[in-house]
């Protein structure tokens, strides 16, 4: 393995030294071309990705440049140590893709997915190539804190396998939410690995507060009523006013903070869509290649999460959770990150939608309960993110050298804790190593319990006459056994 990494560095180091945007232009173009995508289409995807990386970097520099002084004054005037700058997901993706290990992890995860398909352990072909950075982030974080490459790789593969199993489990629910039972899409995005935790709270909700479902309301109507005042523009303005007042800025500076935050939050979303569009040629190439090799077998296509973004509950819950997260960040013990770039909680709400099946009150209540997990994970990962950003030249120029960066709603917070415990444990802390194995066992057992709940749900879909793929179908006898076990 060290031999592979050595030659990866020899081959890729000159490309990496060009910077994130040129590197990803070259890498994405060559990979797509190599698997049969027409060169012009492959190059188109590479250029789109390079433009997206450049655009997001400029927006971050604008945001951090305007907010750096105000945030330092905020800490001094309030005594609240929220010294970690939240830059959102795009900078973390840039940082992670700047490591040659990410390509190594990508190759292994593609091989693992193909093996699972060949053995019929899954019906999902994961074409969400770009978002492999979420698993790589976990592995790199483990290495940063002391893990060796072998154990970090095993952790990445383990998480990759689990999320593919989860994509099969969720497929009927996506069909239900989209009201399309011929829908070919599912998702392998890491944010859905919070489903087991959400399912626990959803079951508690069934027991303690089932009557609240009677008061659930239409998310589309809520979004329509809130209108502009719940938009990214408006949320950015609220943040600007809040930070400006708390840091005792002048009226002129407060207006500047308002407008800059509003513009940047909207631009984060717009440029984020460019990332998704940039990998479409590669995703299509992978799909075509697999279809040729698998003799026409019908597969679920594992995409990024936004194919479900048309559900209004995703945005309604995010709008309500944004101020809740800001308030929680001010009082949460152990938190040092002020939500900014990640305050539109797209790492949180899609999983809430799937587990609750769109019941908005549940989404908001459970979301508010689980937000501290994301804030703590963001705080925990900040030293790693900061050092990596400086190594690959992605650290914002307008931030002081002593400041740290992270994301407040980074997908995969549980996996980040696993990476941290593994790293610290292999670094010599036996308590952390024991903690890692305990946490890993709890993670696996919770997922198995969640799987049972999802299989029972999928059996209900099948009983209603809906087609459910063999990979997620549960025979009635098994369902009855599971029900007896729960009883």
Short mmCIF file of C-alpha atoms in Angstrom, two decimals:
data_model
loop_
_atom_site.label_atom_id
_atom_site.label_comp_id
_atom_site.label_asym_id
_atom_site.label_seq_id
_atom_site.Cartn_x
_atom_site.Cartn_y
_atom_site.Cartn_z
CA UNK A 1 0.00 0.00 0.00
CA UNK A 2 2.83 2.42 0.80
CA UNK A 3 4.25 1.59 -2.65
CA UNK A 4 0.94 2.65 -4.24
CA UNK A 5 0.85 5.87 -2.25
CA UNK A 6 4.49 6.61 -3.14
CA UNK A 7 3.84 6.34 -6.86
CA UNK A 8 0.56 8.23 -6.47
CA UNK A 9 2.57 11.09 -5.00
CA UNK A 10 5.19 10.86 -7.76
CA UNK A 11 2.50 11.00 -10.44
CA UNK A 12 0.07 13.41 -8.87
CA UNK A 13 2.29 15.76 -6.86
CA UNK A 14 3.17 17.99 -9.87
CA UNK A 15 -0.52 18.21 -10.73
CA UNK A 16 -1.48 19.01 -7.12
CA UNK A 17 1.13 21.78 -7.06
CA UNK A 18 -0.81 23.55 -9.83
CA UNK A 19 -3.56 24.27 -7.31
CA UNK A 20 -7.02 22.84 -6.63
CA UNK A 21 -8.80 24.19 -9.74
CA UNK A 22 -6.25 23.12 -12.41
CA UNK A 23 -5.70 19.80 -10.61
CA UNK A 24 -9.38 18.91 -10.66
CA UNK A 25 -9.74 20.07 -14.27
CA UNK A 26 -7.01 17.60 -15.31
CA UNK A 27 -8.07 14.73 -13.04
CA UNK A 28 -11.79 14.84 -13.77
CA UNK A 29 -11.24 15.18 -17.51
CA UNK A 30 -8.80 12.27 -17.72
CA UNK A 31 -10.89 9.92 -15.56
CA UNK A 32 -14.07 10.62 -17.53
CA UNK A 33 -12.24 10.23 -20.85
CA UNK A 34 -10.62 6.98 -19.69
CA UNK A 35 -13.98 5.32 -19.03
CA UNK A 36 -15.36 6.21 -22.44
CA UNK A 37 -16.84 9.70 -22.13
CA UNK A 38 -16.37 11.80 -25.27
CA UNK A 39 -13.32 14.04 -24.72
CA UNK A 40 -15.22 17.28 -25.28
CA UNK A 41 -17.82 16.27 -22.68
CA UNK A 42 -15.12 15.16 -20.25
CA UNK A 43 -13.32 18.46 -20.70
CA UNK A 44 -16.58 20.34 -20.22
CA UNK A 45 -17.05 18.70 -16.82
CA UNK A 46 -13.46 19.45 -15.83
CA UNK A 47 -13.76 23.12 -16.78
CA UNK A 48 -17.07 23.45 -14.88
CA UNK A 49 -15.45 21.99 -11.78
CA UNK A 50 -12.44 24.32 -12.05
CA UNK A 51 -14.75 27.32 -12.41
CA UNK A 52 -16.80 26.18 -9.41
CA UNK A 53 -13.67 25.80 -7.26
CA UNK A 54 -12.43 29.22 -8.32
CA UNK A 55 -15.81 30.84 -7.69
CA UNK A 56 -16.25 29.33 -4.26
CA UNK A 57 -12.74 30.38 -3.25
CA UNK A 58 -13.44 33.99 -4.22
CA UNK A 59 -16.76 34.04 -2.34
CA UNK A 60 -15.07 32.63 0.75
CA UNK A 61 -12.37 35.27 0.61
CA UNK A 62 -15.07 37.95 0.37
CA UNK A 63 -16.99 36.54 3.31
CA UNK A 64 -14.00 35.99 5.57
CA UNK A 65 -12.45 39.33 4.65
CA UNK A 66 -15.54 41.27 5.71
CA UNK A 67 -16.25 39.19 8.81
CA UNK A 68 -12.76 38.62 10.21
CA UNK A 69 -12.54 41.85 12.20
CA UNK A 70 -16.15 41.69 13.35
CA UNK A 71 -15.85 38.09 14.58
CA UNK A 72 -12.71 38.90 16.57
CA UNK A 73 -14.54 41.85 18.14
CA UNK A 74 -17.56 39.59 18.76
CA UNK A 75 -15.44 37.20 20.82
CA UNK A 76 -13.95 40.06 22.85
CA UNK A 77 -17.23 41.88 23.50
CA UNK A 78 -19.31 38.80 24.44
CA UNK A 79 -16.70 36.53 26.00
CA UNK A 80 -18.19 33.70 23.92
CA UNK A 81 -15.32 31.78 22.36
CA UNK A 82 -16.77 31.10 18.90
CA UNK A 83 -13.43 31.52 17.22
CA UNK A 84 -13.83 28.92 14.46
CA UNK A 85 -14.94 30.38 11.14
CA UNK A 86 -17.67 28.35 9.42
CA UNK A 87 -16.94 28.35 5.69
CA UNK A 88 -19.53 25.83 4.53
CA UNK A 89 -18.92 22.58 2.65
CA UNK A 90 -17.20 23.73 -0.53
CA UNK A 91 -13.84 24.70 1.04
CA UNK A 92 -13.72 21.37 2.86
CA UNK A 93 -14.30 19.56 -0.43
CA UNK A 94 -11.48 21.57 -2.01
CA UNK A 95 -9.15 20.71 0.85
CA UNK A 96 -10.01 17.01 0.77
CA UNK A 97 -9.66 16.71 -2.99
CA UNK A 98 -6.26 18.34 -2.62
CA UNK A 99 -4.95 15.13 -1.04
CA UNK A 100 -3.74 12.23 -3.21
CA UNK A 101 -5.28 9.86 -0.68
CA UNK A 102 -8.73 10.93 -1.88
CA UNK A 103 -8.06 9.40 -5.31
CA UNK A 104 -6.79 6.26 -3.57
CA UNK A 105 -9.97 6.02 -1.48
CA UNK A 106 -12.08 6.71 -4.58
CA UNK A 107 -10.49 3.81 -6.50
CA UNK A 108 -11.07 1.41 -3.60
CA UNK A 109 -14.69 2.47 -3.09
CA UNK A 110 -15.48 2.04 -6.79
CA UNK A 111 -13.99 -1.47 -6.67
CA UNK A 112 -15.96 -2.29 -3.51
CA UNK A 113 -19.20 -1.08 -5.10
CA UNK A 114 -18.59 -3.21 -8.21
CA UNK A 115 -17.85 -6.28 -6.05
CA UNK A 116 -21.07 -5.73 -4.09
CA UNK A 117 -23.00 -5.47 -7.35
CA UNK A 118 -21.39 -8.61 -8.73
CA UNK A 119 -22.24 -10.54 -5.56
CA UNK A 120 -25.76 -9.03 -5.59
CA UNK A 121 -25.28 -7.55 -2.15
CA UNK A 122 -26.70 -4.29 -3.50
CA UNK A 123 -28.68 -2.97 -6.44
CA UNK A 124 -27.16 0.51 -6.18
CA UNK A 125 -24.49 1.79 -8.54
CA UNK A 126 -22.83 4.73 -6.79
CA UNK A 127 -22.15 7.39 -9.42
CA UNK A 128 -21.88 10.25 -6.94
CA UNK A 129 -18.14 10.37 -7.53
CA UNK A 130 -17.56 13.88 -6.25
CA UNK A 131 -19.00 13.21 -2.80
CA UNK A 132 -16.47 10.49 -2.10
CA UNK A 133 -14.66 13.36 -0.40
CA UNK A 134 -16.93 12.88 2.62
CA UNK A 135 -15.48 9.41 3.29
CA UNK A 136 -11.99 10.61 2.43
CA UNK A 137 -12.43 13.44 4.93
CA UNK A 138 -13.08 10.87 7.66
CA UNK A 139 -10.03 8.81 6.70
CA UNK A 140 -7.75 11.85 6.45
CA UNK A 141 -9.02 13.10 9.78
CA UNK A 142 -8.19 9.75 11.38
CA UNK A 143 -4.68 9.90 9.90
CA UNK A 144 -4.25 13.48 11.12
CA UNK A 145 -5.01 12.44 14.70
CA UNK A 146 -2.67 9.42 14.62
CA UNK A 147 -4.15 6.50 12.67
CA UNK A 148 -2.09 4.63 10.11
CA UNK A 149 -3.13 4.38 6.48
CA UNK A 150 -4.32 0.77 6.72
CA UNK A 151 -6.78 1.29 9.55
CA UNK A 152 -7.96 4.60 8.10
CA UNK A 153 -8.58 2.84 4.78
CA UNK A 154 -10.52 0.05 6.48
CA UNK A 155 -12.68 2.65 8.23
CA UNK A 156 -13.38 4.42 4.93
CA UNK A 157 -14.34 1.13 3.24
CA UNK A 158 -16.57 0.16 6.17
CA UNK A 159 -18.44 3.46 6.00
CA UNK A 160 -18.66 3.19 2.21
CA UNK A 161 -20.26 -0.24 2.43
CA UNK A 162 -22.73 0.92 5.07
CA UNK A 163 -23.91 3.90 3.06
CA UNK A 164 -24.50 1.72 -0.01
CA UNK A 165 -26.60 -0.69 2.07
CA UNK A 166 -28.47 2.38 3.31
CA UNK A 167 -29.13 3.58 -0.23
CA UNK A 168 -30.97 0.31 -0.94
CA UNK A 169 -32.99 0.61 2.24
CA UNK A 170 -34.09 4.17 1.41
CA UNK A 171 -35.05 3.54 -2.22
CA UNK A 172 -38.77 2.79 -1.64
CA UNK A 173 -39.10 5.85 0.60
CA UNK A 174 -37.65 8.04 -2.15
CA UNK A 175 -40.18 6.53 -4.56
CA UNK A 176 -42.93 7.40 -2.09
CA UNK A 177 -41.67 10.95 -1.52
CA UNK A 178 -41.36 11.54 -5.26
CA UNK A 179 -44.66 9.75 -5.93
CA UNK A 180 -42.88 7.86 -8.70
CA UNK A 181 -42.44 4.12 -8.32
CA UNK A 182 -40.50 3.88 -11.57
CA UNK A 183 -37.93 6.32 -10.21
CA UNK A 184 -34.38 5.01 -10.87
CA UNK A 185 -32.72 7.27 -8.30
CA UNK A 186 -31.52 6.77 -4.79
CA UNK A 187 -28.62 8.43 -2.99
CA UNK A 188 -25.36 7.32 -1.44
CA UNK A 189 -24.74 10.67 0.25
CA UNK A 190 -23.16 10.47 3.69
CA UNK A 191 -25.68 12.82 5.32
CA UNK A 192 -28.18 9.94 5.34
CA UNK A 193 -26.00 7.97 7.74
CA UNK A 194 -27.62 10.10 10.43
CA UNK A 195 -30.83 8.16 9.70
CA UNK A 196 -30.36 5.64 12.54
CA UNK A 197 -30.05 8.40 15.15
CA UNK A 198 -33.04 10.24 13.70
CA UNK A 199 -35.02 6.99 13.71
CA UNK A 200 -34.46 6.65 17.46
CA UNK A 201 -35.95 10.09 18.07
CA UNK A 202 -38.72 9.39 15.58
CA UNK A 203 -39.70 6.28 17.54
CA UNK A 204 -39.62 8.28 20.79
CA UNK A 205 -41.84 10.83 19.10
CA UNK A 206 -44.30 8.01 18.30
CA UNK A 207 -44.46 7.16 22.00
CA UNK A 208 -44.32 10.60 23.64
CA UNK A 209 -45.78 13.12 21.21
CA UNK A 210 -47.91 11.36 18.57
CA UNK A 211 -50.65 13.98 19.05
CA UNK A 212 -48.37 16.66 17.61
CA UNK A 213 -48.77 15.11 14.17
CA UNK A 214 -52.35 16.44 14.16
CA UNK A 215 -50.92 19.97 14.02
CA UNK A 216 -48.49 19.32 11.18
CA UNK A 217 -48.69 21.89 8.40
CA UNK A 218 -47.98 22.17 4.71
CA UNK A 219 -44.33 23.04 4.08
CA UNK A 220 -44.98 24.59 0.67
CA UNK A 221 -47.52 26.98 2.17
CA UNK A 222 -45.09 27.85 4.99
CA UNK A 223 -42.35 28.65 2.49
CA UNK A 224 -44.81 30.73 0.49
CA UNK A 225 -45.89 32.68 3.58
CA UNK A 226 -42.32 33.28 4.78
CA UNK A 227 -41.21 34.22 1.28
CA UNK A 228 -38.18 36.46 1.14
CA UNK A 229 -37.88 36.60 4.94
CA UNK A 230 -36.86 32.95 5.05
CA UNK A 231 -34.54 33.11 2.05
CA UNK A 232 -30.74 32.83 2.09
CA UNK A 233 -30.58 36.56 1.40
CA UNK A 234 -32.64 37.35 4.50
CA UNK A 235 -30.86 34.85 6.76
CA UNK A 236 -27.54 36.40 5.74
CA UNK A 237 -28.89 39.83 6.66
CA UNK A 238 -30.04 38.56 10.07
CA UNK A 239 -26.57 37.17 10.73
CA UNK A 240 -24.93 40.40 9.66
CA UNK A 241 -27.12 42.49 11.98
CA UNK A 242 -26.62 40.08 14.88
CA UNK A 243 -22.84 39.89 14.59
CA UNK A 244 -22.56 43.61 13.85
CA UNK A 245 -24.52 44.58 16.95
CA UNK A 246 -22.81 42.05 19.22
CA UNK A 247 -19.36 43.15 18.03
CA UNK A 248 -20.32 46.86 18.33
CA UNK A 249 -19.69 47.77 14.72
CA UNK A 250 -20.71 51.09 13.16
CA UNK A 251 -23.99 51.43 11.27
CA UNK A 252 -22.07 51.44 7.99
CA UNK A 253 -20.23 48.23 8.92
CA UNK A 254 -23.47 46.53 9.96
CA UNK A 255 -25.00 47.24 6.56
CA UNK A 256 -21.87 45.88 4.89
CA UNK A 257 -22.01 42.70 6.98
CA UNK A 258 -25.69 42.28 6.14
CA UNK A 259 -25.30 42.54 2.41
CA UNK A 260 -22.10 40.53 2.17
CA UNK A 261 -23.54 37.63 4.18
CA UNK A 262 -26.77 37.68 2.17
CA UNK A 263 -24.89 37.63 -1.12
CA UNK A 264 -22.43 34.94 -0.01
CA UNK A 265 -25.05 32.54 1.35
CA UNK A 266 -26.94 32.77 -1.94
CA UNK A 267 -23.75 32.35 -3.96
CA UNK A 268 -22.75 29.30 -1.91
CA UNK A 269 -25.94 27.60 -3.10
CA UNK A 270 -25.58 28.70 -6.73
CA UNK A 271 -21.95 27.69 -7.03
CA UNK A 272 -22.69 24.45 -5.18
CA UNK A 273 -24.97 23.45 -8.07
CA UNK A 274 -22.02 23.94 -10.44
CA UNK A 275 -20.13 21.20 -8.60
CA UNK A 276 -22.98 18.77 -9.17
CA UNK A 277 -23.26 19.68 -12.87
CA UNK A 278 -19.52 19.25 -13.36
CA UNK A 279 -19.57 15.52 -12.54
CA UNK A 280 -22.57 14.68 -14.72
CA UNK A 281 -20.40 13.52 -17.69
CA UNK A 282 -18.36 11.27 -15.40
CA UNK A 283 -21.47 9.91 -13.68
CA UNK A 284 -23.08 9.11 -17.03
CA UNK A 285 -19.89 7.43 -18.21
CA UNK A 286 -19.78 5.22 -15.12
CA UNK A 287 -23.46 4.34 -15.59
CA UNK A 288 -22.98 3.44 -19.27
CA UNK A 289 -19.92 1.33 -18.48
CA UNK A 290 -21.72 -0.57 -15.74
CA UNK A 291 -24.77 -1.22 -17.91
CA UNK A 292 -22.56 -2.71 -20.61
CA UNK A 293 -20.75 -4.96 -18.16
CA UNK A 294 -23.83 -6.01 -16.19
CA UNK A 295 -25.84 -7.20 -19.20
CA UNK A 296 -28.73 -4.79 -18.88
CA UNK A 297 -29.47 -5.48 -15.21
CA UNK A 298 -31.67 -2.74 -13.76
CA UNK A 299 -29.81 -0.79 -11.12
CA UNK A 300 -30.59 1.96 -8.68
CA UNK A 301 -28.52 5.02 -9.53
CA UNK A 302 -26.87 6.50 -6.44
CA UNK A 303 -26.77 10.29 -6.88
CA UNK A 304 -26.13 13.33 -4.75
CA UNK A 305 -29.02 14.25 -2.45
CA UNK A 306 -30.53 17.24 -4.39
CA UNK A 307 -32.77 15.06 -6.59
CA UNK A 308 -35.14 15.18 -3.60
CA UNK A 309 -34.70 18.94 -3.11
CA UNK A 310 -38.07 19.62 -4.73
CA UNK A 311 -39.75 18.60 -1.48
CA UNK A 312 -40.65 21.85 0.27
CA UNK A 313 -40.09 20.30 3.72
CA UNK A 314 -36.33 20.29 3.14
CA UNK A 315 -36.26 24.07 2.82
CA UNK A 316 -38.96 24.87 5.37
CA UNK A 317 -37.14 22.88 8.05
CA UNK A 318 -33.80 24.45 7.09
CA UNK A 319 -35.27 27.95 7.40
CA UNK A 320 -36.63 27.24 10.88
CA UNK A 321 -33.51 25.40 12.06
CA UNK A 322 -31.13 28.21 11.01
CA UNK A 323 -31.97 30.60 13.92
CA UNK A 324 -32.26 27.63 16.28
CA UNK A 325 -28.73 26.54 15.38
CA UNK A 326 -27.41 30.06 15.88
CA UNK A 327 -28.91 30.24 19.38
CA UNK A 328 -27.68 26.75 20.26
CA UNK A 329 -24.16 27.63 19.16
CA UNK A 330 -24.05 30.48 21.69
CA UNK A 331 -24.89 28.33 24.71
CA UNK A 332 -23.71 24.82 23.77
CA UNK A 333 -20.87 23.66 26.06
CA UNK A 334 -17.79 22.63 24.09
CA UNK A 335 -18.82 24.42 20.91
CA UNK A 336 -16.46 26.97 19.34
CA UNK A 337 -17.97 27.36 15.88
CA UNK A 338 -20.32 30.17 14.87
CA UNK A 339 -22.71 28.96 12.12
CA UNK A 340 -22.25 30.99 8.97
CA UNK A 341 -21.43 29.19 5.71
CA UNK A 342 -23.24 26.03 6.84
CA UNK A 343 -26.23 27.67 8.53
CA UNK A 344 -28.58 26.56 5.73
CA UNK A 345 -28.61 23.05 7.13
CA UNK A 346 -28.44 20.94 3.98
CA UNK A 347 -26.29 18.43 5.83
CA UNK A 348 -29.17 17.90 8.25
CA UNK A 349 -32.62 18.22 6.69
CA UNK A 350 -32.56 15.61 3.84
CA UNK A 351 -32.11 12.76 6.33
CA UNK A 352 -34.88 14.20 8.49
CA UNK A 353 -37.17 14.16 5.45
CA UNK A 354 -36.53 10.47 4.74
CA UNK A 355 -36.97 9.15 8.27
CA UNK A 356 -40.05 11.23 9.16
CA UNK A 357 -41.48 10.98 5.61
CA UNK A 358 -41.98 14.72 5.49
CA UNK A 359 -43.73 15.41 8.81
CA UNK A 360 -42.46 18.91 9.32
CA UNK A 361 -42.97 19.29 13.07
CA UNK A 362 -40.97 16.12 13.64
CA UNK A 363 -38.25 17.35 11.28
CA UNK A 364 -37.87 20.61 13.21
CA UNK A 365 -38.00 19.09 16.70
CA UNK A 366 -35.63 16.21 15.93
CA UNK A 367 -33.38 18.53 13.94
CA UNK A 368 -33.05 20.90 16.89
CA UNK A 369 -32.13 17.95 19.12
CA UNK A 370 -29.43 16.60 16.80
CA UNK A 371 -27.81 19.93 15.80
CA UNK A 372 -25.35 19.85 18.75
CA UNK A 373 -23.81 16.68 17.26
CA UNK A 374 -22.91 18.65 14.13
CA UNK A 375 -21.57 21.64 16.07
CA UNK A 376 -19.37 19.43 18.27
CA UNK A 377 -18.09 17.53 15.22
CA UNK A 378 -17.27 20.82 13.49
CA UNK A 379 -15.37 22.01 16.55
CA UNK A 380 -13.52 18.69 16.79
CA UNK A 381 -12.44 18.71 13.14
CA UNK A 382 -11.26 22.35 13.07
CA UNK A 383 -7.53 21.68 13.79
CA UNK A 384 -7.44 19.08 11.01
CA UNK A 385 -9.30 21.27 8.50
CA UNK A 386 -7.14 24.29 9.30
CA UNK A 387 -3.84 22.45 8.88
CA UNK A 388 -4.96 20.72 5.67
CA UNK A 389 -6.17 24.02 4.22
CA UNK A 390 -2.79 25.62 4.84
CA UNK A 391 -0.97 22.63 3.33
CA UNK A 392 -2.91 22.74 0.05
CA UNK A 393 -3.03 26.53 -0.13
CA UNK A 394 -6.78 26.74 0.48
CA UNK A 395 -6.70 28.70 3.74
CA UNK A 396 -8.56 32.02 3.29
CA UNK A 397 -6.08 34.84 2.85
CA UNK A 398 -8.16 37.26 4.88
CA UNK A 399 -8.16 35.17 8.05
CA UNK A 400 -5.52 35.57 10.72
CA UNK A 401 -3.01 32.77 11.09
CA UNK A 402 -4.28 31.89 14.58
CA UNK A 403 -7.89 31.39 13.47
CA UNK A 404 -9.37 27.99 12.65
CA UNK A 405 -11.88 26.97 9.99
CA UNK A 406 -14.51 24.21 9.76
CA UNK A 407 -18.16 23.68 8.83
CA UNK A 408 -21.06 23.76 11.27
CA UNK A 409 -23.22 21.19 9.44
CA UNK A 410 -20.60 18.93 7.84
CA UNK A 411 -22.14 15.65 6.73
CA UNK A 412 -21.06 12.58 8.65
CA UNK A 413 -20.58 13.93 12.19
CA UNK A 414 -20.73 10.43 13.70
CA UNK A 415 -18.08 9.25 11.27
CA UNK A 416 -15.88 12.20 12.26
CA UNK A 417 -16.06 11.08 15.88
CA UNK A 418 -15.06 7.57 14.80
CA UNK A 419 -12.10 8.98 12.86
CA UNK A 420 -11.02 11.07 15.84
CA UNK A 421 -11.23 8.16 18.29
CA UNK A 422 -9.34 5.84 15.91
CA UNK A 423 -6.60 8.41 15.37
CA UNK A 424 -6.14 9.22 19.03
CA UNK A 425 -6.29 5.54 19.94
CA UNK A 426 -3.59 4.54 17.47
CA UNK A 427 -1.61 7.55 18.60
CA UNK A 428 -1.16 5.85 21.98
CA UNK A 429 -4.25 6.73 24.02
CA UNK A 430 -5.68 3.37 25.08
CA UNK A 431 -8.87 4.92 26.47
CA UNK A 432 -9.54 6.45 23.07
CA UNK A 433 -8.84 3.12 21.36
CA UNK A 434 -11.29 1.33 23.63
CA UNK A 435 -13.72 4.18 23.02
CA UNK A 436 -13.34 3.67 19.28
CA UNK A 437 -14.27 -0.02 19.43
CA UNK A 438 -17.22 0.70 21.73
CA UNK A 439 -18.39 3.51 19.44
CA UNK A 440 -17.93 1.34 16.33
CA UNK A 441 -19.99 -1.45 17.89
CA UNK A 442 -22.72 1.01 18.88
CA UNK A 443 -22.67 2.51 15.36
CA UNK A 444 -23.09 -0.93 13.77
CA UNK A 445 -25.76 -2.17 16.20
CA UNK A 446 -27.77 1.04 15.80
CA UNK A 447 -27.61 0.67 12.03
CA UNK A 448 -28.82 -2.95 12.24
CA UNK A 449 -31.78 -1.85 14.38
CA UNK A 450 -32.53 0.95 11.92
CA UNK A 451 -32.30 -1.54 9.05
CA UNK A 452 -34.98 -3.65 10.69
CA UNK A 453 -37.27 -0.62 10.94
CA UNK A 454 -36.69 0.30 7.28
CA UNK A 455 -37.27 -3.27 6.11
CA UNK A 456 -40.62 -3.30 7.90
CA UNK A 457 -41.49 0.01 6.24
CA UNK A 458 -40.48 -1.40 2.85
CA UNK A 459 -42.63 -4.47 3.44
CA UNK A 460 -45.57 -2.14 4.02
CA UNK A 461 -44.90 -0.52 0.66
CA UNK A 462 -44.81 -3.98 -0.94
CA UNK A 463 -48.08 -4.97 0.76
CA UNK A 464 -49.67 -1.84 -0.69
CA UNK A 465 -48.83 -3.12 -4.15
CA UNK A 466 -45.72 -1.08 -4.85
CA UNK A 467 -42.71 -2.71 -6.47
CA UNK A 468 -39.74 -3.01 -4.12
CA UNK A 469 -36.34 -4.19 -5.40
CA UNK A 470 -35.13 -7.59 -4.25
CA UNK A 471 -32.27 -5.99 -2.31
CA UNK A 472 -34.70 -4.31 0.07
CA UNK A 473 -37.68 -6.67 -0.07
CA UNK A 474 -38.54 -8.40 3.19
CA UNK A 475 -40.64 -11.55 3.08
CA UNK A 476 -43.67 -11.57 5.34
CA UNK A 477 -42.22 -14.31 7.51
CA UNK A 478 -39.18 -12.17 8.27
CA UNK A 479 -41.38 -9.17 8.91
CA UNK A 480 -43.44 -11.15 11.37
CA UNK A 481 -40.30 -12.33 13.12
CA UNK A 482 -39.02 -8.77 13.36
CA UNK A 483 -42.35 -7.61 14.73
CA UNK A 484 -42.30 -10.36 17.34
CA UNK A 485 -38.74 -9.39 18.26
CA UNK A 486 -39.75 -5.76 18.72
CA UNK A 487 -42.74 -6.78 20.80
#
